Coordinates of C-alpha atoms in Angstrom, one line a residue:
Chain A
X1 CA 0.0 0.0 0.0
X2 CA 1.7 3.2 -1.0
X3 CA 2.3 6.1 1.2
X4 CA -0.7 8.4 -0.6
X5 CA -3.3 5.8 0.0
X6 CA -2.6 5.1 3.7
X7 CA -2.8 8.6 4.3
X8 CA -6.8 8.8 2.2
X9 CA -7.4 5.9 4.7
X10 CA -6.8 7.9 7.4
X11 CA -8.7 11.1 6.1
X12 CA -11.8 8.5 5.9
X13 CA -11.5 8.4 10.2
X14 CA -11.8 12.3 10.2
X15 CA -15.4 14.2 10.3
X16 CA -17.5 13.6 7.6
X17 CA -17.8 17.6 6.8
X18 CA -13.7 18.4 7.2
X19 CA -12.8 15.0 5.1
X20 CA -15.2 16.6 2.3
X21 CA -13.9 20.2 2.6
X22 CA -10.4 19.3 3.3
X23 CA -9.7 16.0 1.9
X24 CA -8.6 17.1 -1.5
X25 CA -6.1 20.0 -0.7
X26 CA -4.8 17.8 2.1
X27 CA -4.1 14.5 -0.4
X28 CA -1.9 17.0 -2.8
X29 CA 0.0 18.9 -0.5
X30 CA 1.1 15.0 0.8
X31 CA 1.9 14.3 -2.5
X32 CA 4.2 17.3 -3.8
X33 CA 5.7 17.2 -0.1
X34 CA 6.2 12.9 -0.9
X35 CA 7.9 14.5 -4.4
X36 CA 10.0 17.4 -2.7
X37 CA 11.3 14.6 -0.1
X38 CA 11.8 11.8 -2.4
X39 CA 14.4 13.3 -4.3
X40 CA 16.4 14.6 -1.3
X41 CA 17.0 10.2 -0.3
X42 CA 15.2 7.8 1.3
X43 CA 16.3 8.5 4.6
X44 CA 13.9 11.8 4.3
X45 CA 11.5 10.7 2.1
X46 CA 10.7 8.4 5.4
X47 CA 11.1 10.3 7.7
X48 CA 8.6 13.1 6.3
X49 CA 5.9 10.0 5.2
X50 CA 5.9 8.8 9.0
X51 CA 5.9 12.2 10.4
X52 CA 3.1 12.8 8.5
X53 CA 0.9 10.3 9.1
X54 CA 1.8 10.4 12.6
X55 CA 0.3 14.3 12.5
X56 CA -2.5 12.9 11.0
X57 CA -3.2 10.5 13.9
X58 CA -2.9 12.7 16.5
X59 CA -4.8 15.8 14.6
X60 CA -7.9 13.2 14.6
X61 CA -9.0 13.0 18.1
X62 CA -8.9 17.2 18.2
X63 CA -10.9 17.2 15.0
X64 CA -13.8 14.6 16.6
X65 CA -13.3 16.7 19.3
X66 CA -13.8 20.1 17.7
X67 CA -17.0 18.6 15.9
X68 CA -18.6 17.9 18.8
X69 CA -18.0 20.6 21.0
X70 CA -18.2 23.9 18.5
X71 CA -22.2 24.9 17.4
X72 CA -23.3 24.1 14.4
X73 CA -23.7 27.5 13.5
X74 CA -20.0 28.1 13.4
X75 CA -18.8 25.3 12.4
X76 CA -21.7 25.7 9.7
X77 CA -20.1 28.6 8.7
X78 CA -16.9 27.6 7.1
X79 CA -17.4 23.6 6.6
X80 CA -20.6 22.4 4.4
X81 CA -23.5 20.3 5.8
X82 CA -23.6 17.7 4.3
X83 CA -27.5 16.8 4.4
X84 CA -28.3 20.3 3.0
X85 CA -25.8 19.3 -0.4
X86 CA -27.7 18.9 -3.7
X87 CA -26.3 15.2 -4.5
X88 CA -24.3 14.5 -7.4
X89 CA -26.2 14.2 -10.4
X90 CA -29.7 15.8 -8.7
X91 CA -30.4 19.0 -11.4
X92 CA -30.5 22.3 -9.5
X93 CA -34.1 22.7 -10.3
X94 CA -34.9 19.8 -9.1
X95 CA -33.7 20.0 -6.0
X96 CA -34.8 23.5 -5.0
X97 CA -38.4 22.5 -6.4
X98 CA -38.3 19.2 -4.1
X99 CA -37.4 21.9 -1.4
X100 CA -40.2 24.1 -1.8
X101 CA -42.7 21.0 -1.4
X102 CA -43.8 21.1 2.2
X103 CA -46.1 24.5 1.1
X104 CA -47.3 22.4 -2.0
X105 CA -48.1 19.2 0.0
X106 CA -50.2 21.4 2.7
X107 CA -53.6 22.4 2.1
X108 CA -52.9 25.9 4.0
X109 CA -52.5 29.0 1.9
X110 CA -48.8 30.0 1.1
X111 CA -48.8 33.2 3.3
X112 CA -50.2 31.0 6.4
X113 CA -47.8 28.1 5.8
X114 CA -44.6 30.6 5.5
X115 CA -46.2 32.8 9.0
X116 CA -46.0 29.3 10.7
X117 CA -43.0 28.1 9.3
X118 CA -41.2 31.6 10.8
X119 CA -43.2 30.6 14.5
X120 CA -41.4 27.4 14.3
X121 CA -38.0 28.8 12.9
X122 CA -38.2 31.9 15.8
X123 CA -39.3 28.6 18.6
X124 CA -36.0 26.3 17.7
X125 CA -34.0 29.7 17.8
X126 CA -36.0 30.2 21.3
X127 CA -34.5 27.1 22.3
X128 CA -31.1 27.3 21.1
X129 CA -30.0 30.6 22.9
X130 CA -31.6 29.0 26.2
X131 CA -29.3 26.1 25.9
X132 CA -26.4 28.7 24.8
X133 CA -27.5 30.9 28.2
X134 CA -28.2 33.7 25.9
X135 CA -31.2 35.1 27.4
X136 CA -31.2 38.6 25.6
X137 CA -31.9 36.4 22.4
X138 CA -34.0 34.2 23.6
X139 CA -36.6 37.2 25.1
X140 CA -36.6 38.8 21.7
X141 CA -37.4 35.5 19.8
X142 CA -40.0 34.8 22.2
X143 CA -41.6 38.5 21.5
X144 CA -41.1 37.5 17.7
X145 CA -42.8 34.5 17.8
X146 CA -46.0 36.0 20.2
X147 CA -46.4 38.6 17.2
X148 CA -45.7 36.1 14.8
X149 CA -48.6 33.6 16.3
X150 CA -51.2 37.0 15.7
X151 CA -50.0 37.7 12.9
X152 CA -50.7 33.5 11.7
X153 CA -54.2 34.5 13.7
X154 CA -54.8 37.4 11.3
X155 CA -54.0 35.1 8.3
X156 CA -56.5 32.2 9.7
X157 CA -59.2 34.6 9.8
X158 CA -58.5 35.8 6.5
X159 CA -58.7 32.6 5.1
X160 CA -61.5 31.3 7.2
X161 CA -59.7 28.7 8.7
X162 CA -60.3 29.4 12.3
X163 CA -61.3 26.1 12.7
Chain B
X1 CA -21.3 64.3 17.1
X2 CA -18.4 62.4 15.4
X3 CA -18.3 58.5 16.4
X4 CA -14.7 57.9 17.8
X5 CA -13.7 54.0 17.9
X6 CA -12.5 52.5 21.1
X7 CA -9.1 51.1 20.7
X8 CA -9.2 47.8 22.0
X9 CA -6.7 46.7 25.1
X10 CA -4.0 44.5 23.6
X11 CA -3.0 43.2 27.3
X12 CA -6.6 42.0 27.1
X13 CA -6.4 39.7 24.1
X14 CA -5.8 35.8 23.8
X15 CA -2.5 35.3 22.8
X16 CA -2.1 33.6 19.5
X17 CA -0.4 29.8 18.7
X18 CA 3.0 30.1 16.9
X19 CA 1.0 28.2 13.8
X20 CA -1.9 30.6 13.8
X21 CA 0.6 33.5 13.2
X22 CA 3.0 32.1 11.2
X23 CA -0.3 31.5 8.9
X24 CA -1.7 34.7 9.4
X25 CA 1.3 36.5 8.4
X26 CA 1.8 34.4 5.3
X27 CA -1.5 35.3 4.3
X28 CA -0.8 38.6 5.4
X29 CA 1.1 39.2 1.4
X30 CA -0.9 37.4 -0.4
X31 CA -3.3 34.8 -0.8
X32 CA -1.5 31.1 -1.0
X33 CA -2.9 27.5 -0.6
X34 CA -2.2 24.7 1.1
X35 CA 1.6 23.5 0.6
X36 CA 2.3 27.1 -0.3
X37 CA 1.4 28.1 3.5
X38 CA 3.9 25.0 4.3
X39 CA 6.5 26.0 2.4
X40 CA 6.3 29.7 3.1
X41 CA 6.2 29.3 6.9
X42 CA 9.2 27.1 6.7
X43 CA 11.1 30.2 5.0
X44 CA 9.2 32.7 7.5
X45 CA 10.6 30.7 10.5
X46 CA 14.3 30.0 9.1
X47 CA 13.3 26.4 8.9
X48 CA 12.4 26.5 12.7
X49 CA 8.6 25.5 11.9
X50 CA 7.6 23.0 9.6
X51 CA 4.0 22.3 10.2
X52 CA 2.2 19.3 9.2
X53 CA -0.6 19.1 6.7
X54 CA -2.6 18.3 9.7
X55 CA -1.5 21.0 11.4
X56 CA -1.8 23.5 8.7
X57 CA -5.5 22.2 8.0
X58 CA -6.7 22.0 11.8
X59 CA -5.5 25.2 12.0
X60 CA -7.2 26.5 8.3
X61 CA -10.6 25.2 9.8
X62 CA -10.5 27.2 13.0
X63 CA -9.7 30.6 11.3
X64 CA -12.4 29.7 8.6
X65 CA -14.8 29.4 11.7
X66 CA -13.5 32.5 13.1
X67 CA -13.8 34.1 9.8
X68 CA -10.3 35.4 10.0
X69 CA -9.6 34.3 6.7
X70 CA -11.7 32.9 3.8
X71 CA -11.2 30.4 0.6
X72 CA -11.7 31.2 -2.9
X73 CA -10.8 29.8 -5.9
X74 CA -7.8 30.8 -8.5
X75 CA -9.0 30.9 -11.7
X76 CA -5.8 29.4 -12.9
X77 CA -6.1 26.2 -10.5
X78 CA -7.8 23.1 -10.2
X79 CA -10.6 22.3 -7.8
X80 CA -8.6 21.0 -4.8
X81 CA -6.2 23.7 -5.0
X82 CA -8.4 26.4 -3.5
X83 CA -6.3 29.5 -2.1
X84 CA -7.1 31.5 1.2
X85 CA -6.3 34.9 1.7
X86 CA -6.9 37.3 4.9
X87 CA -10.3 39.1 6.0
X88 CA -10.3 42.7 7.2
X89 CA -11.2 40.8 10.3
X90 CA -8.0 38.1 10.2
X91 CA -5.6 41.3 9.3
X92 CA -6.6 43.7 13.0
X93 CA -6.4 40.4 14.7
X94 CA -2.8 39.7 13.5
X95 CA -2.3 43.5 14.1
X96 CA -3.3 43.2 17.8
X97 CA -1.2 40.4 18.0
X98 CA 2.0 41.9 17.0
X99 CA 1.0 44.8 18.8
X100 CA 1.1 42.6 22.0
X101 CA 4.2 41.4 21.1
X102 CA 5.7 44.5 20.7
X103 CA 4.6 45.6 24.0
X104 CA 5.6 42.3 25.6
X105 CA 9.7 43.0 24.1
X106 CA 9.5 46.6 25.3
X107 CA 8.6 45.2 28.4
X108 CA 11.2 42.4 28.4
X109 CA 13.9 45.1 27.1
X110 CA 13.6 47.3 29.5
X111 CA 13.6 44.7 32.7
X112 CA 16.8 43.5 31.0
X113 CA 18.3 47.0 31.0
X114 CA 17.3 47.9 34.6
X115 CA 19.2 44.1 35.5
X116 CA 22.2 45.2 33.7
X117 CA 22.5 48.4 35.5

């Protein structure tokens, strides 16, 4: 097993979302490094390959560790997620039509079904700056979301829907 | 009334790993990718640092996060050879770091001098 492939193996074992951001770059800077070293001896080209994949092992743990431990919100910011991709080979229209399907699937009128999608949106954000002990937030969500309810209320009526 | 900035208190500030600034200030030029970084560090620190690609990345995914720096894509380059480069943000944070620095030699320096005397 050459030196490139252990070190793909070993990428596998990392998060799912820094493997697919990272992977890549990572693979061929370890080449042109392999290439650099190899033509210095073998004594260095060694050397670098097990202090390398050595890094790699120990980098691992920190990276699990760093997944687990940072928000997804920041960690959303600079590494993809992976469920919100459009898959290989899904058209673009496709995909953003497929997402737009919950209003379609619903009996409700488009303005009501977006008013209570934002309650539900302004509710998990509620939540989430509880559990972050951001209580500032989490007081103006909840205001949001009490003139967001009326304002669903309003709609109902509108509609006749109250029941 | 005119809006006057507050400066902010570089005594108060996280001091920054020797990998984070040695990226920083390669970045700090121009934009570079992956074994670029390596490479130019190496040069940067005399050969003193040569950081790992997992090093290098680990590190790349924390200022991502941080927003300190930010990828695009050369047009002259492949896909997996995407280049960073520093964000207004990334540059005043490397400022304030050698800021700190500076104030932690004069400090040094003039302890020193008052030793010697």
């Amino acid at each position: 097993m050459s030196a490139q492939r252990v070190f793909a193996v070993l990428l596998y074992l990392y998060p799912n979302d820094y493997s697919a951001l990272f992977a890549g770059e990572m693979i061929i800077a370890f080449q042109q490094g392999c290439n650099e070293h190899r033509i210095q001896g073998r004594a260095p080209f060694v050397r670098f390959v097990i202090a390398e994949l050595a890094g790699l092992i120990i980098r691992m743990p920190a990276e699990w560790i760093a997944k687990l431990t940072t928000d997804t919100s920041t960690r959303g910011r600079a590494l993809p997620d992976l469920r919100k991709m459009r898959p290989a080979g899904v058209p673009y229209e496709l995909w953003f039509a497929a997402a737009g399907m919950n209003y379609r699937q619903t009996s409700l009128p488009l303005e009501v079904a977006q008013a209570q999608e934002r309650v539900t949106f302004l509710m998990n954000a509620m939540v989430h700056a509880i559990n972050n002990h951001d209580f500032q937030a989490a007081r103006s969500y909840s205001y949001e979301e009490y003139r967001q309810r009326d304002k669903v209320e309003l709609l109902k009526k509108k509609y006749g829907l109250e029941q | 009334m005119r809006h006057v900035e507050k400066q902010p208190d570089v005594t108060k500030t996280k001091p920054l790993t020797e990998p984070v600034v040695f990226i920083l200030l390669s970045l700090a030029d121009e934009p570079r990718h992956g074994y670029a970084l390596m490479k130019d560090i190496e040069a940067l620190s005399g050969g003193r640092v040569r950081l790992r690609t997992g090093t290098l990345y680990g590190a790349l995914r924390r200022l991502l996060e941080e927003a300190w720096i930010e990828r695009f894509q050369q047009s002259d380059t492949s896909r997996e050879k995407q280049a960073y480069r520093l964000t207004s943000f990334g540059r005043k944070q490397l400022q304030l770091e050698l800021d700190r620095m500076k104030q932690l030699t004069r400090a040094a320096s003039s302890r020193l001098k008052t030793r010697e005397v």
